Every structure is written in C-alpha cells, then in structure tokens.
Short mmCIF file of C-alpha atoms in Angstrom, two decimals:
data_model
loop_
_atom_site.label_atom_id
_atom_site.label_comp_id
_atom_site.label_asym_id
_atom_site.label_seq_id
_atom_site.Cartn_x
_atom_site.Cartn_y
_atom_site.Cartn_z
CA MET L 1 0.00 0.00 0.00
CA ASP L 2 1.57 3.32 -1.07
CA ASP L 3 1.63 6.48 1.06
CA GLY L 4 -1.47 7.96 -0.55
CA HIS L 5 -3.61 4.89 0.03
CA THR L 6 -2.25 4.54 3.58
CA THR L 7 -3.21 8.14 4.35
CA ASP L 8 -6.69 7.63 2.90
CA PHE L 9 -7.15 4.51 5.00
CA ALA L 10 -5.97 6.24 8.18
CA LEU L 11 -8.36 9.15 7.64
CA ARG L 12 -11.26 6.79 7.00
CA LEU L 13 -10.64 5.29 10.43
CA TRP L 14 -11.52 8.73 11.82
CA GLY L 15 -14.78 8.85 9.86
CA TRP L 16 -13.57 10.72 6.78
CA THR L 17 -14.76 9.90 3.27
CA VAL L 18 -11.72 10.62 1.10
CA LEU L 19 -12.82 11.36 -2.46
CA GLY L 20 -9.42 12.18 -3.91
CA SER L 21 -5.82 12.95 -2.99
CA ASP L 22 -2.77 14.30 -4.76
CA LEU L 23 0.78 14.99 -3.57
CA SER L 24 2.62 17.54 -5.67
CA ASP L 25 5.58 19.81 -4.81
CA GLY L 26 5.23 19.05 -1.10
CA THR L 27 1.52 19.91 -0.94
CA LEU L 28 -0.98 17.17 -0.19
CA THR L 29 -4.38 18.12 -1.61
CA LEU L 30 -7.33 16.15 -0.28
CA THR L 31 -10.96 16.20 -1.32
CA ALA L 32 -13.12 14.78 1.44
CA ALA L 33 -16.55 14.64 3.02
CA VAL L 34 -17.04 14.72 6.79
CA GLU L 35 -19.90 15.03 9.26
CA GLU L 36 -20.25 18.05 11.56
CA ARG L 37 -18.62 16.22 14.48
CA THR L 38 -15.97 14.25 12.60
CA PRO L 39 -12.48 14.97 14.08
CA LEU L 40 -10.45 17.11 11.69
CA PHE L 41 -7.10 18.20 13.09
CA THR L 42 -6.56 15.12 15.24
CA ALA L 43 -7.19 12.95 12.19
CA LEU L 44 -4.79 14.95 10.02
CA ALA L 45 -2.13 15.03 12.74
CA THR L 46 -2.35 11.28 13.17
CA ALA L 47 -2.55 10.27 9.53
CA VAL L 48 -0.50 12.64 7.40
CA PRO L 49 2.91 13.13 9.11
CA HIS L 50 3.39 9.39 9.58
CA HIS L 51 1.99 8.12 6.28
CA THR L 52 2.82 10.90 3.83
CA PRO L 53 6.43 11.88 4.62
CA GLY L 54 6.77 13.91 1.42
CA ALA L 55 4.08 16.40 2.43
CA ASP L 56 4.92 19.64 4.21
CA ARG L 57 1.60 21.39 3.54
CA ILE L 58 -2.02 20.20 3.38
CA VAL L 59 -4.98 21.64 1.54
CA VAL L 60 -8.34 20.00 2.27
CA GLU L 61 -11.50 20.70 0.29
CA LEU L 62 -14.30 19.73 2.69
CA ASN L 63 -17.85 18.88 1.68
CA GLY L 64 -17.56 20.91 -1.50
CA GLU L 65 -17.85 24.22 0.41
CA HIS L 66 -14.98 24.64 2.90
CA ARG L 67 -11.21 24.87 2.53
CA LEU L 68 -8.78 23.94 5.30
CA ALA L 69 -5.07 24.61 4.77
CA GLY L 70 -1.79 24.77 6.65
CA PRO L 71 1.63 23.25 7.35
CA VAL L 72 2.21 19.64 8.42
CA GLU L 73 5.22 20.01 10.72
CA PRO L 74 3.45 21.57 13.75
CA TRP L 75 1.00 18.67 13.84
CA ALA L 76 3.79 16.11 13.81
CA ALA L 77 5.30 17.97 16.77
CA PHE L 78 1.92 18.01 18.51
CA HIS L 79 1.89 14.22 18.71
CA THR L 80 5.59 13.60 19.33
CA ARG L 81 6.81 16.36 21.64
CA SER L 82 3.90 17.89 23.57
CA PRO L 83 3.39 17.08 27.26
CA ASP L 84 -0.21 16.13 27.96
CA ALA L 85 -0.63 19.17 30.22
CA ASP L 86 0.21 21.47 27.29
CA ARG L 87 -2.02 19.87 24.68
CA VAL L 88 -4.69 22.58 24.71
CA LEU L 89 -2.06 25.33 24.58
CA VAL L 90 -0.31 23.61 21.67
CA LEU L 91 -3.66 23.13 19.95
CA VAL L 92 -4.30 26.89 20.15
CA GLU L 93 -0.82 27.55 18.72
CA LEU L 94 -1.28 25.12 15.88
CA LEU L 95 -4.74 26.31 14.93
CA GLY L 96 -3.20 29.77 14.66
CA THR L 97 -1.00 28.51 11.81
CA TRP L 98 -3.94 27.09 9.81
CA THR L 99 -6.71 28.75 7.85
CA PHE L 100 -10.35 27.81 7.39
CA ASP L 101 -12.00 29.37 4.35
CA ASP L 102 -8.97 31.67 4.09
CA GLN L 103 -9.36 32.99 7.65
CA PRO L 104 -7.40 31.96 10.79
CA ALA L 105 -8.78 28.72 12.20
CA VAL L 106 -8.63 30.35 15.64
CA THR L 107 -9.16 34.10 15.85
CA ARG L 108 -6.84 36.39 17.78
CA ALA L 109 -9.67 37.23 20.17
CA VAL L 110 -10.01 33.57 21.13
CA SER L 111 -6.28 32.92 21.49
CA ARG L 112 -5.82 36.08 23.58
CA ARG L 113 -8.73 35.17 25.85
CA LEU L 114 -7.28 31.73 26.52
CA LEU L 115 -3.62 32.74 26.91
CA ALA L 116 -4.42 35.70 29.15
CA GLY L 117 -6.43 33.39 31.38
CA TRP L 118 -3.48 31.02 31.64
CA VAL L 119 -1.23 33.99 32.48
CA GLU L 120 -3.49 34.75 35.44
CA GLU L 121 -3.39 31.11 36.56
CA ALA L 122 0.41 31.06 36.31
CA GLY L 123 0.61 33.98 38.72
CA THR L 124 -0.82 31.83 41.51
CA ARG L 125 2.19 29.46 41.44
CA ASP L 126 5.46 29.85 43.31
CA PRO L 127 7.73 32.36 41.54
CA ARG L 128 10.05 29.84 39.86
CA ALA L 129 7.19 27.75 38.46
CA ALA L 130 5.33 30.93 37.48
CA VAL L 131 8.27 32.28 35.48
CA SER L 132 8.70 28.95 33.67
CA ARG L 133 5.02 28.81 32.74
CA LEU L 134 4.90 32.45 31.69
CA ARG L 135 7.90 31.94 29.41
CA ARG L 136 6.06 29.08 27.75
CA LEU L 137 2.99 31.29 27.25
CA ARG L 138 5.14 34.10 25.87
CA GLU L 139 6.66 31.65 23.35
CA ALA L 140 3.15 30.70 22.27
CA ALA L 141 2.24 34.37 21.77
CA VAL L 142 5.38 34.86 19.66
CA ARG L 143 4.49 31.88 17.47
CA LEU L 144 1.02 33.33 17.06
CA GLU L 145 2.71 36.60 15.98
CA ASP L 146 0.81 38.49 18.70
CA ASP L 147 3.41 41.09 19.66
CA GLU L 148 1.13 42.93 22.10
CA LEU L 149 0.35 39.79 24.08
CA ALA L 150 3.99 38.68 24.08
CA ALA L 151 5.07 42.09 25.40
CA ALA L 152 2.43 42.01 28.14
CA ILE L 153 3.55 38.56 29.26
CA ARG L 154 7.18 39.69 29.20
CA SER L 155 6.20 42.57 31.48
CA ARG L 156 4.43 40.15 33.82
CA ILE L 157 7.62 38.04 34.07
CA ALA L 158 9.68 41.15 34.87
CA ALA L 159 7.20 42.15 37.58
CA LEU L 160 7.62 38.77 39.31
CA ARG L 161 11.34 39.42 39.55
CA ASP L 162 11.06 43.12 40.42
CA PRO L 163 7.61 44.28 41.58
CA ALA L 164 8.69 47.89 41.13
CA SER L 165 8.93 47.33 37.37
CA ILE L 166 5.25 46.44 37.03
CA SER L 167 3.46 48.00 34.03
CA LEU L 168 -0.10 49.03 34.84
CA ALA L 169 -0.90 49.38 31.15
CA ASP L 170 0.10 45.78 30.48
CA LEU L 171 -1.88 44.57 33.50
CA VAL L 172 -4.96 46.39 32.21
CA ARG L 173 -4.55 44.84 28.76
CA LEU L 174 -4.18 41.34 30.21
CA ARG L 175 -7.28 41.87 32.33
CA GLU L 176 -9.29 43.06 29.31
CA TRP L 177 -8.22 40.05 27.27
CA ARG L 178 -8.89 37.47 29.99
CA THR L 179 -12.33 38.93 30.80
CA ALA L 180 -13.46 39.04 27.17
CA PRO L 181 -16.41 36.75 26.31
CA MET L 182 -15.30 33.14 26.65
CA PRO L 183 -15.88 30.98 23.58
CA GLY L 184 -18.05 27.93 24.14
CA PRO L 185 -16.42 24.50 24.42
CA GLU L 186 -17.21 23.87 20.76
CA ALA L 187 -14.59 26.48 19.81
CA LEU L 188 -11.85 23.88 20.35
CA SER L 189 -13.80 20.74 19.61
CA ASP L 190 -11.69 19.78 16.57
CA ASP L 191 -14.54 19.58 14.06
CA LEU L 192 -16.59 21.68 11.65
CA ARG L 193 -18.66 23.11 14.50
CA SER L 194 -15.58 24.59 16.12
CA LEU L 195 -14.24 26.07 12.90
CA LYS L 196 -17.59 27.65 12.02
CA THR L 197 -17.86 29.09 15.53
CA ALA L 198 -14.38 30.61 15.44
CA ARG L 199 -14.89 32.00 11.93
CA GLY L 200 -18.24 33.63 12.68
CA PRO L 201 -21.08 34.17 10.19
CA ARG L 202 -20.18 34.27 6.54
CA PRO L 203 -20.70 37.70 4.89
CA VAL L 204 -23.89 37.95 2.85
CA ASP L 205 -23.34 38.22 -0.89
CA ARG L 206 -24.74 41.59 -2.00
CA ASP L 207 -26.09 40.13 -5.23
CA ARG L 208 -28.06 37.55 -3.26
CA ARG L 209 -29.66 40.25 -1.14
CA ARG L 210 -31.14 41.98 -4.13
CA SER L 211 -34.77 41.28 -4.94
CA PRO L 212 -35.59 39.69 -8.32
CA ALA L 213 -37.03 43.02 -9.40
CA GLY L 214 -34.07 45.09 -8.44
#
C-alpha cells in the first residue's frame, strides 16, 4: 500500500470519506466529506505526518464548500513532543498557523482570551514555576505573531522578579483580554462546529440580497 492509500485509509478510520488525494511539490491536496462532528485536526495530525512523509503542507476541500489549509510540521510535533498538560495550549498555537475558508482557524480574540487566562493562573504558582510557565505562554504568543500579548507577558515576568517594574498598562490589557467573552467548548472541539464558531457568520453576498425586481 503506497503512502497515498495509507493516508486515505488512516483518515477513513476517523470517519472521513476521502474522495481524492494528490501529492505535488510538497503539498498534499485532499478532497473529502465529513460530518459536523468528525475529528479534523486530530485525524490529520495522526494520519499525514506518519503516512505521507513527502508532504509539508495540506490543503483540504471539505464537503464541497470549505477549505482547510496549513503546514504539516506543527502537527507532527503536537503528537511527538507535547506534554499532555500542554495539549490545549499547543492546539491553540497550531490552529493559529492554519486557515479555514482563508481565515485563521482560531481568531486572535479567542487565542488572547485563553492565553491571558493562563497567564493569570500562572501567577498563583510559586515564583520559579510561574516564570517557567509564563515563558512558555510568551513563546506561544510569539508563534502566534501576537506582539502585544507577548510584550504584556514579558512585562508580567519582569514584575515577578522586580515588583517595582510592574506595568499598569500591560496589567490592564491582560485583564481586558482574559475577561473578554469566553468561547463555548465547541470552539476547540476539533470539528466543523468549532471552525464555524471561530470563523463567525459568513458575509452575505450583495447580489443575493437583491430582490428579483431590483
């Protein structure tokens, strides 16, 4: 069984119906049908890095109406190097590198809400553990290319070492982000429901809003 057929078989085990696949110039293009609650990212992370070693990017055409795209490498790392305690954090990082219908799979508002909440939790630990955790959260913000959040976390680390250096502006920003509306659990449920929730409503086509007479 070649790599393509092995990948198809592995995805079918997760409930996918693979209608076509093609590997060209490092991009694996899949055409597939899935149900609303069929696992998406977990299935891709499990199947593609291990069975399609020549792929470094994936493009998935889903149900004839959605497009999911992004790099392979972060998902290989997700399964091989992530401690269980960091899985949700890593998931947020990885979703930030993928797009759904040409928009980020996880919006900045969602990632900021979650990371800022974890920053607050980290502050309740002893100083050494808190600094270690905050560094990890700052790294995540950097990978998400969120310079404002990374700077605020950096300021929080400095304040643990020297309380006199505390930045009230950064504390206010962190509080605003962590008290923003919390997405429902479906926002990270790894299926079409979560991606549609994070993306928000699709803009209405102006032509479709016109009446037949007008």
